[in-house]
Short mmCIF file of C-alpha atoms and ligand atoms in Angstrom, two decimals:
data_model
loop_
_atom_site.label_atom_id
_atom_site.label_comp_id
_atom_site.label_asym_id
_atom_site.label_seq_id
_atom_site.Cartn_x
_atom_site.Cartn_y
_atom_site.Cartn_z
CA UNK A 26 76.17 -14.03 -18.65
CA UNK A 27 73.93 -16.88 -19.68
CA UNK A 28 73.78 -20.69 -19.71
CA UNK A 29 74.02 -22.21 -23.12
CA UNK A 30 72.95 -26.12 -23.76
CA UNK A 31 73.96 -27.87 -26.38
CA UNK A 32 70.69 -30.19 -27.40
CA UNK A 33 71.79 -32.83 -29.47
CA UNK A 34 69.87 -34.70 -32.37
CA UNK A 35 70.15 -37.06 -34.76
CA UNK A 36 68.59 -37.26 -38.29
CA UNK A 37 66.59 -33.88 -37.40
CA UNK A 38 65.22 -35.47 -34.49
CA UNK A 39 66.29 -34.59 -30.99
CA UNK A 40 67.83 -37.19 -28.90
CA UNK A 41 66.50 -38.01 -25.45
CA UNK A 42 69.39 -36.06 -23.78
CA UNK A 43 68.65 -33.35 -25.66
CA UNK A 44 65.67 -32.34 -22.93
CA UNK A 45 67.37 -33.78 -20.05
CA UNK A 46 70.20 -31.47 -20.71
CA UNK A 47 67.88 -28.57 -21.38
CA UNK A 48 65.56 -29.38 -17.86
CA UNK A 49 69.24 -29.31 -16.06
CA UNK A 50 70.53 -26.24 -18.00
CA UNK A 51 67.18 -24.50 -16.84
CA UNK A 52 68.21 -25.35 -13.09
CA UNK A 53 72.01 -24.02 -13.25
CA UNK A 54 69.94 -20.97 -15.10
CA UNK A 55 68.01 -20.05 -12.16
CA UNK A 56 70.41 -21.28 -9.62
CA UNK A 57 72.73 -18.38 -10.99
CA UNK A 58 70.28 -16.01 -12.08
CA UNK A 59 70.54 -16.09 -14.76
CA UNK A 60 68.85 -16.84 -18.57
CA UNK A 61 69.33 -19.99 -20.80
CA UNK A 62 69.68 -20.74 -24.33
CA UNK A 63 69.69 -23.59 -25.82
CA UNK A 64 71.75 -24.54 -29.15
CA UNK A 65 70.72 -27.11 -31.96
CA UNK A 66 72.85 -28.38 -34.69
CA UNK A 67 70.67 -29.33 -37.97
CA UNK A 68 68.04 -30.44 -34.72
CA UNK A 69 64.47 -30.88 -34.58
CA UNK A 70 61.18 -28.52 -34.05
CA UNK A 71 62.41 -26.42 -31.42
CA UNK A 72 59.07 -26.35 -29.86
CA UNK A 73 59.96 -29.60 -28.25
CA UNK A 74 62.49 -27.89 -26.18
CA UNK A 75 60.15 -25.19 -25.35
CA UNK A 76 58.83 -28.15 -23.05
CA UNK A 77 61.53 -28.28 -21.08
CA UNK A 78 62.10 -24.66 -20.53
CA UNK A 79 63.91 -23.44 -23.46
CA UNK A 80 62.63 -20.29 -23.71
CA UNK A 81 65.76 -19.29 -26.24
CA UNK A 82 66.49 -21.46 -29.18
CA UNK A 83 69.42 -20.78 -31.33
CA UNK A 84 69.45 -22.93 -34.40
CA UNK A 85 72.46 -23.53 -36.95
CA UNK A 86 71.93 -25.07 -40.17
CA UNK A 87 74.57 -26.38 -42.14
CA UNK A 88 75.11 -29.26 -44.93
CA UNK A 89 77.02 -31.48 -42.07
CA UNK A 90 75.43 -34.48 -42.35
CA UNK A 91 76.09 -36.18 -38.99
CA UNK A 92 78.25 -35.40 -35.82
CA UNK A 93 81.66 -34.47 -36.44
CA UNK A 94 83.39 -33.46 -32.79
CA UNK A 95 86.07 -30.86 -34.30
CA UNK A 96 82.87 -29.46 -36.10
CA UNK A 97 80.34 -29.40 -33.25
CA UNK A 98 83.19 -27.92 -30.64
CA UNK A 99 84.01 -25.12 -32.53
CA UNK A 100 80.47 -24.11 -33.19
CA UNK A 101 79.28 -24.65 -29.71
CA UNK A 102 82.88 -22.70 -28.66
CA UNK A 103 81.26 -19.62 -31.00
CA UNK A 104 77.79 -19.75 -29.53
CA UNK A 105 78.43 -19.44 -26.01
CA UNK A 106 81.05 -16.62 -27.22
CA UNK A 107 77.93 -15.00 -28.89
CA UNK A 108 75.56 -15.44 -26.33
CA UNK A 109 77.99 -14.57 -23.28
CA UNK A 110 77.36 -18.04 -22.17
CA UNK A 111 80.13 -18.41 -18.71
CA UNK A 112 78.09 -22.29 -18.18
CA UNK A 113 78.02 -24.36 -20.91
CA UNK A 114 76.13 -28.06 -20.24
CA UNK A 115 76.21 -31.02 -23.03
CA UNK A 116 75.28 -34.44 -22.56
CA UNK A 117 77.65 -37.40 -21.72
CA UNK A 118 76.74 -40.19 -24.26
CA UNK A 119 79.73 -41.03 -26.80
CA UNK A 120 79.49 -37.40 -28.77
CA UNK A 121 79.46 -35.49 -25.52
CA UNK A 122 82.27 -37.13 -23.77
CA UNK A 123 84.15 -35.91 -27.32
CA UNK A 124 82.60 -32.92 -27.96
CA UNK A 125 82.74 -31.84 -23.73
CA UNK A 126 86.82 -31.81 -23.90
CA UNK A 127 87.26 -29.67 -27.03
CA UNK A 128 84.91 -26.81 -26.23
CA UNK A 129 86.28 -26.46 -22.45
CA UNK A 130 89.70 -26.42 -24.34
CA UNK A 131 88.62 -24.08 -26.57
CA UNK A 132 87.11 -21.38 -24.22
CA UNK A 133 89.54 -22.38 -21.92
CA UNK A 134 87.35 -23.56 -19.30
CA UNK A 135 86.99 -26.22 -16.50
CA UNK A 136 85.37 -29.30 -17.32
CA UNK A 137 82.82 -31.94 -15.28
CA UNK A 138 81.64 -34.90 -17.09
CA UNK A 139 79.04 -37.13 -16.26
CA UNK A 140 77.33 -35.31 -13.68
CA UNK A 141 74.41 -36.74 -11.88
CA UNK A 142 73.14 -33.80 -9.83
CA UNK A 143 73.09 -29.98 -10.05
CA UNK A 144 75.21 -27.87 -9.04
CA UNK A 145 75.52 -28.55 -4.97
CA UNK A 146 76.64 -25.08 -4.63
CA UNK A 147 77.68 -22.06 -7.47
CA UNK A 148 80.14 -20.48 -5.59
CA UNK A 149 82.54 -22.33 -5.60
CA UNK A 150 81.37 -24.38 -8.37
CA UNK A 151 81.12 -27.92 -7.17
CA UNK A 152 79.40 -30.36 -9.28
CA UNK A 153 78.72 -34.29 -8.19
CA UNK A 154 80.06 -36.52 -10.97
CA UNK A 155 80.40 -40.57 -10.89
CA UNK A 156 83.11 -41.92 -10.91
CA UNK A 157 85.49 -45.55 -11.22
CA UNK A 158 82.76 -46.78 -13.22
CA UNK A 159 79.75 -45.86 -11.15
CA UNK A 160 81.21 -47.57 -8.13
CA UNK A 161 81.69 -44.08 -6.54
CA UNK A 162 80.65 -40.25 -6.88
CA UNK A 163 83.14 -36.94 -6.95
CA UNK A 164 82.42 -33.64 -5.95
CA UNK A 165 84.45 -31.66 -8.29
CA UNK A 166 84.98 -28.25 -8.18
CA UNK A 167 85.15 -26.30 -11.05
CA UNK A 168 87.61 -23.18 -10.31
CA UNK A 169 87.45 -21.56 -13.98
CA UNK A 170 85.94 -18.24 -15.10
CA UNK A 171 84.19 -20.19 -17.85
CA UNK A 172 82.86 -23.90 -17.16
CA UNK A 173 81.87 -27.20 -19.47
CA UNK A 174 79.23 -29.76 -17.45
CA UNK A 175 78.73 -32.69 -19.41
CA UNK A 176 75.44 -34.37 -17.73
CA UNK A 177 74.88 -38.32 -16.91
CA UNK A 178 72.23 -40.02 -19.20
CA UNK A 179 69.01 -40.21 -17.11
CA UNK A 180 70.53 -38.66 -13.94
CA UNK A 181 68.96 -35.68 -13.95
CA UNK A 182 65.86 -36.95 -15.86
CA UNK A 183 63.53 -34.28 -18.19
CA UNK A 184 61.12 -32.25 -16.55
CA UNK A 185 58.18 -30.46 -18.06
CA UNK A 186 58.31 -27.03 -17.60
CA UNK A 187 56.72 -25.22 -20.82
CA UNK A 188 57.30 -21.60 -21.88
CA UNK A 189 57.12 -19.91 -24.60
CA UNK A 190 60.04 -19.79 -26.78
CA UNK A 191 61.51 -17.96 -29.97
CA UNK A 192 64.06 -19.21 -32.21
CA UNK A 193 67.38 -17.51 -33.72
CA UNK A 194 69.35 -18.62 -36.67
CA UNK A 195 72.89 -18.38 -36.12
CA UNK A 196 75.53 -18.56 -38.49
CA UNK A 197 79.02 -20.15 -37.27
CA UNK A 198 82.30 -20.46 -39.20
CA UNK A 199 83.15 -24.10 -39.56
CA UNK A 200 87.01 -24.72 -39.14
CA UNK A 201 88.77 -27.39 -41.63
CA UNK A 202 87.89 -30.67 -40.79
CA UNK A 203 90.42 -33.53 -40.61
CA UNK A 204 87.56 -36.41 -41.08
CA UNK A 205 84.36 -35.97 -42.12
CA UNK A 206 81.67 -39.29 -42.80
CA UNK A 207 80.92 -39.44 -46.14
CA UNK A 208 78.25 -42.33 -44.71
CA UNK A 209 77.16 -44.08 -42.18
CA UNK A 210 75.55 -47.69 -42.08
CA UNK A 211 73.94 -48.80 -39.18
CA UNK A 212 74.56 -52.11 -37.34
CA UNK A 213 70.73 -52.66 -38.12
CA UNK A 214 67.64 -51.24 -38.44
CA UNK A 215 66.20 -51.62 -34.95
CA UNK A 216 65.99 -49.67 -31.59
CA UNK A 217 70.00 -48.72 -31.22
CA UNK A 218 71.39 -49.14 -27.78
CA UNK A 219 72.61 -46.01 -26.92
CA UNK A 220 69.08 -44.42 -27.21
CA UNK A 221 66.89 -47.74 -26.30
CA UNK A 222 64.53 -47.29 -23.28
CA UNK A 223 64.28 -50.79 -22.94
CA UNK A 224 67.35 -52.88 -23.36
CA UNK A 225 66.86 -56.45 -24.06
CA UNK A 226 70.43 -58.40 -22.81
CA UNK A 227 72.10 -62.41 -22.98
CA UNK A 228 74.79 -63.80 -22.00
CA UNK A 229 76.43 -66.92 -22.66
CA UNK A 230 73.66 -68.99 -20.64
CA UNK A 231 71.85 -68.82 -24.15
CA UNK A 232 74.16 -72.01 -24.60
CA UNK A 233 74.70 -70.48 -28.97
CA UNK A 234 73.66 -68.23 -31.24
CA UNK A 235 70.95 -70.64 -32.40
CA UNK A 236 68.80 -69.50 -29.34
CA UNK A 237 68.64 -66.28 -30.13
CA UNK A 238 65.38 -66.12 -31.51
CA UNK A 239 63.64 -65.70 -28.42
CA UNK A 240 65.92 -63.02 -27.58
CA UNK A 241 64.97 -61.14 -30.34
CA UNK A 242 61.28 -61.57 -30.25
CA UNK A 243 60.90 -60.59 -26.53
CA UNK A 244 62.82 -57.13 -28.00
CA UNK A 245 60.41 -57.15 -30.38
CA UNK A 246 57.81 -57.31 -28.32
CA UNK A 247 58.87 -55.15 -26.01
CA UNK A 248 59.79 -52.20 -28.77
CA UNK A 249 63.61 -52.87 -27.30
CA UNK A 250 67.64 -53.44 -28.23
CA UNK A 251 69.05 -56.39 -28.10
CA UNK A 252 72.49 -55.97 -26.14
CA UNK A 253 75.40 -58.83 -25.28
CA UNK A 254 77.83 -59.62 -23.06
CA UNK A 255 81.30 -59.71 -24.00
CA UNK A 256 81.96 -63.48 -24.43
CA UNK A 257 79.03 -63.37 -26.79
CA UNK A 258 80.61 -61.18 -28.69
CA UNK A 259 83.96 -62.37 -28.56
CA UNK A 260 82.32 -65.75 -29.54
CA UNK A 261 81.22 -64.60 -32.86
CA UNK A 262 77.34 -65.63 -31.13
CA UNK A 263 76.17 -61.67 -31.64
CA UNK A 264 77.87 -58.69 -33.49
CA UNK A 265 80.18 -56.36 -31.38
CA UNK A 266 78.15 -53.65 -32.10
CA UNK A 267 75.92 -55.58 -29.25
CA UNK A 268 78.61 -55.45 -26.30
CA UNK A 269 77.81 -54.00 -23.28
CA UNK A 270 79.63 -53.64 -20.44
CA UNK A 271 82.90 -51.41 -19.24
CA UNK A 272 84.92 -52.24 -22.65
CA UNK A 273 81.57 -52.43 -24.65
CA UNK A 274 78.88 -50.02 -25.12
CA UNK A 275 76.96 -48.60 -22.30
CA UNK A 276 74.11 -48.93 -21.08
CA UNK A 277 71.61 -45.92 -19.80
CA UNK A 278 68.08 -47.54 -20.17
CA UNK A 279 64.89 -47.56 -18.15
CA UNK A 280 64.53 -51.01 -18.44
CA UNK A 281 67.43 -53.75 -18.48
CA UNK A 282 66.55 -57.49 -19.14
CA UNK A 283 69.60 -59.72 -18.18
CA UNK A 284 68.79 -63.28 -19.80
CA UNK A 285 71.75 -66.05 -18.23
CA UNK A 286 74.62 -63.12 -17.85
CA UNK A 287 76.42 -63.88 -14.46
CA UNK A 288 76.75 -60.24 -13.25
CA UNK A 289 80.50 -59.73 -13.41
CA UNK A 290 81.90 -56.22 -12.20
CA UNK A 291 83.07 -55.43 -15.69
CA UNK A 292 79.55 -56.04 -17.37
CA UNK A 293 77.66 -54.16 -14.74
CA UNK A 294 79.71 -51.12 -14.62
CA UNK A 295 78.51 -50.85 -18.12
CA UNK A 296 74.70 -51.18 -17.29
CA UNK A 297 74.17 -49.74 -13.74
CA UNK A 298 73.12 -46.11 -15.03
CA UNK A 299 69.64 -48.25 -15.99
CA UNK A 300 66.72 -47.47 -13.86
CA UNK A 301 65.07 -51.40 -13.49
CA UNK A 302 67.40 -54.19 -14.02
CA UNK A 303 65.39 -57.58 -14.40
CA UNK A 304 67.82 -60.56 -14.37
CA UNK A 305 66.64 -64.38 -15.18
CA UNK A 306 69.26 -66.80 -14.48
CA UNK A 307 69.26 -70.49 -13.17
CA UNK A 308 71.72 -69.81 -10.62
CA UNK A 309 70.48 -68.14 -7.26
CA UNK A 310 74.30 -67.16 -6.24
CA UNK A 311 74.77 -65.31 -9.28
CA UNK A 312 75.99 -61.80 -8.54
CA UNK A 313 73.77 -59.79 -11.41
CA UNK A 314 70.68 -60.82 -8.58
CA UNK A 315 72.90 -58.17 -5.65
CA UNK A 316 72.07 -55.68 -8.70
CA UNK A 317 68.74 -56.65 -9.47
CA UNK A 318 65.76 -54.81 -9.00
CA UNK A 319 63.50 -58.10 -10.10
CA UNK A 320 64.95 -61.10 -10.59
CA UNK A 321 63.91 -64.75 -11.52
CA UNK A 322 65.64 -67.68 -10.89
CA UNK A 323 64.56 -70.12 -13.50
CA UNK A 324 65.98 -71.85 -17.07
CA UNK A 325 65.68 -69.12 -19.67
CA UNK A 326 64.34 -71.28 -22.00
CA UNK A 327 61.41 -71.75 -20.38
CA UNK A 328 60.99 -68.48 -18.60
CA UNK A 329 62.01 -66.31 -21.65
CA UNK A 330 58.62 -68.49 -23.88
CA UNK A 331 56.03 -68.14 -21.18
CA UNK A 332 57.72 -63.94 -20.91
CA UNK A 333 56.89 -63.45 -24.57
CA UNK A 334 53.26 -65.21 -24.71
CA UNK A 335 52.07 -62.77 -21.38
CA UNK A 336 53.40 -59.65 -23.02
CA UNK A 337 52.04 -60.38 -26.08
CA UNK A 338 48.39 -61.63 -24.51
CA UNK A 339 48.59 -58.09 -22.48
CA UNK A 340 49.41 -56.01 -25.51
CA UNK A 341 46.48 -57.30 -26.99
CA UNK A 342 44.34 -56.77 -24.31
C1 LIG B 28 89.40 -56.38 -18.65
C2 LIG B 28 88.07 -57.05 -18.80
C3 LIG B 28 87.04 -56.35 -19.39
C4 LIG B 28 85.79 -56.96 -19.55
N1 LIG B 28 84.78 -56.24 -20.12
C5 LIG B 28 83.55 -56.81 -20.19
C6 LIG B 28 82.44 -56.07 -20.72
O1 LIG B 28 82.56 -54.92 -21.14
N2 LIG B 28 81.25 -56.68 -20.78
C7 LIG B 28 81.03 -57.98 -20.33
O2 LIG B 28 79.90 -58.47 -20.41
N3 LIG B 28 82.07 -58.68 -19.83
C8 LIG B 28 83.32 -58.14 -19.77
N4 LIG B 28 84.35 -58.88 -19.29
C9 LIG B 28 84.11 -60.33 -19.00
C10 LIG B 28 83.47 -60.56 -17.65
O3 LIG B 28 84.44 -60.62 -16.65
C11 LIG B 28 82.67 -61.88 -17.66
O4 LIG B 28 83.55 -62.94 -17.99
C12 LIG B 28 81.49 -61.89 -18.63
O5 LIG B 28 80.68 -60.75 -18.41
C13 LIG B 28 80.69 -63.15 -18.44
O6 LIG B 28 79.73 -63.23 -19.46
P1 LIG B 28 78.39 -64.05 -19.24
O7 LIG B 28 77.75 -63.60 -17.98
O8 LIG B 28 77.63 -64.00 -20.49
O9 LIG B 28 78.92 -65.56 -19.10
P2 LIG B 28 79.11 -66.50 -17.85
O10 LIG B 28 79.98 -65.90 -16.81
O11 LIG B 28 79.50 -67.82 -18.39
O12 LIG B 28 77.66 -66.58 -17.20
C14 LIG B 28 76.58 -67.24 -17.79
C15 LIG B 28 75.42 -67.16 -16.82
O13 LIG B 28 74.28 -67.77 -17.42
C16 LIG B 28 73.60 -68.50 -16.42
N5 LIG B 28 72.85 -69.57 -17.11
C17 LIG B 28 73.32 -70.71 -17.65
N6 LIG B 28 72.33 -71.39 -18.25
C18 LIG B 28 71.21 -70.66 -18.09
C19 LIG B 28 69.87 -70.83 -18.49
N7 LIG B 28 69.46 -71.90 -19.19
N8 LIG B 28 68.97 -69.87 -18.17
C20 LIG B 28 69.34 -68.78 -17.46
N9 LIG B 28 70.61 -68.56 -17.04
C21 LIG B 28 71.53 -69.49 -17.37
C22 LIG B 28 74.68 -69.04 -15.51
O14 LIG B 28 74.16 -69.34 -14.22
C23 LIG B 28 75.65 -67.86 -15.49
O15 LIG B 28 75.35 -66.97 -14.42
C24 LIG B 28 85.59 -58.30 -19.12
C25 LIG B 28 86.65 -58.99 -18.51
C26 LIG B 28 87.86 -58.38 -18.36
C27 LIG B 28 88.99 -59.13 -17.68
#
């Protein structure tokens, strides 16, 4: 019996959840007794993950060229059969929520996504998960022989714990895939949402798309994403690649700037897995400020200027 994590990457680089999931997986390890190892997909330097405790590394290389679900399922479904892996952890951003299903399907196991705490106890198997949008948390048992956790983005966080690790190549079949990208273009260049520590954010107190500059240079600045609310979007004002919110992307960042978005329920149960939410709006009753670790009340157009000349005076200092 051991714990396998899935660490995921992108371009040969591991994504942020690729530690956080290994840091948890090394918990459930020891809560059960047991050893871990980690998988990686076409992933990064594996020494990264010795960092956070993976002191087993198996690697696959194949010529998939980005994340196919059917792909990644059945290969992660083969290396906890190879490993004798009973716990199997992945992460719960957009690939994990896919990928999570189709592997507890596939070795018939239990399933618990978006989990923001470890195990509370291993027998029985209860995990905490969130739930109704972050409005509420379930303990959910997992009654299974074999079980699938998919963890919370920056619930558990990523904790040093170095060791020294090996690596093994492992060779899985790859089953016939329905879809496969041929390519992918990105919405742009910049920071991408989904792996931004510092989220940049408007709303339709930016009055039009013509004030958007500032937007962008305080993301600049700041090495951030620029994100939207959903009128924005819907407006035509920002791409839709930008939406946040529950029918938009979400939002997992450290940092959360809210320029003139109102706060409604449907645009924070998108954003309130961020750690710091900063909101500027003119209106002290709106209800992003109840949310709000720091707000200011004040016109964005002049708070959003005088934001943008400090930062940049303190960089250079
Ligand atoms: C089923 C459903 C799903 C939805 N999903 C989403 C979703 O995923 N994401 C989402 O965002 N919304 C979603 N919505 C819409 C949501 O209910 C709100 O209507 C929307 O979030 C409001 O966007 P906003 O805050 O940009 O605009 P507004 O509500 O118009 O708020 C603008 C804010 O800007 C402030 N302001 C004005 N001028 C300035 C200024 N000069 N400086 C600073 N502040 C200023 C105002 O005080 C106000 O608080 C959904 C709605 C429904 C019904």
């Amino acid at each position: 019996m051991s714990v396998l994590v899935f660490a995921d990457s992108s371009e040969g680089k591991f994504k942020k959840t690729a530690f956080e999931v290994v840091s948890y997986g090394k918990k459930v390890a020891e809560q059960l007794g047991t050893n871990l190892v980690t998988l990686t997909i076409n992933g990064g330097d594996a020494s990264e993950l010795y960092a956070y405790g993976a002191e087993k590394v198996v690697e696959v290389k194949n010529d998939l060229a980005s994340f196919n679900a059917k792909a990644y399922a059945s290969i992660i479904k083969q290396a906890a059969e190879a490993q004798g892996s009973d716990v199997v952890v992945v992460d719960s951003s957009v690939d994990g929520l896919t990928v999570g299903p189709l592997v507890a399907v596939a070795l018939e196991a239990g399933y618990a996504s978006n989990a923001v705490a470890l195990p509370s106890s291993t027998s029985p198997f209860v995990v905490k998960r969130k739930a109704f949008s972050n409005k509420a948390f379930s303990n959910t048992e997992i009654s299974t022989g074999k079980k699938v956790i998919g963890v919370a983005k920056n619930s558990y966080g990523a904790h040093e714990n170095a060791v020294s690790g090996s690596v093994e190549s492992f060779t899985a079949t790859l089953p016939t895939l329905g879809v496969k990208s041929e390519s992918i273009q990105k919405a742009s260049g910049k920071v991408t949402i989904a792996d931004a520590d510092i989220v940049v954010s408007a709303g339709r107190g930016m009055k039009g798309p013509e004030n958007w500059g500032m937007i962008e240079e305080l993301a600049d600045v700041l090495g951030a994403a620029t994100a939207c609310s959903k009128p924005v979007s819907d407006l035509g004002w920002r791409p839709h690649s930008e939406h946040v919110g529950q029918t938009g992307k979400p939002v997992a960042s450290n940092l959360y700037i809210a320029i003139g978005i109102s706060g409604a329920i449907q645009h924070l149960a998108g954003i309130n897995a961020s750690k710091v939410k900063v909101v500027i709006n003119t209106d002290p009753e709106a209800p992003f400020f109840k949310a709000a670790d720091y707000g200011i009340v004040g016109d964005a157009f002049e708070v959003v200027p005088q934001l943008i000349e400090k930062l940049k005076a303190f960089k250079q200092a």
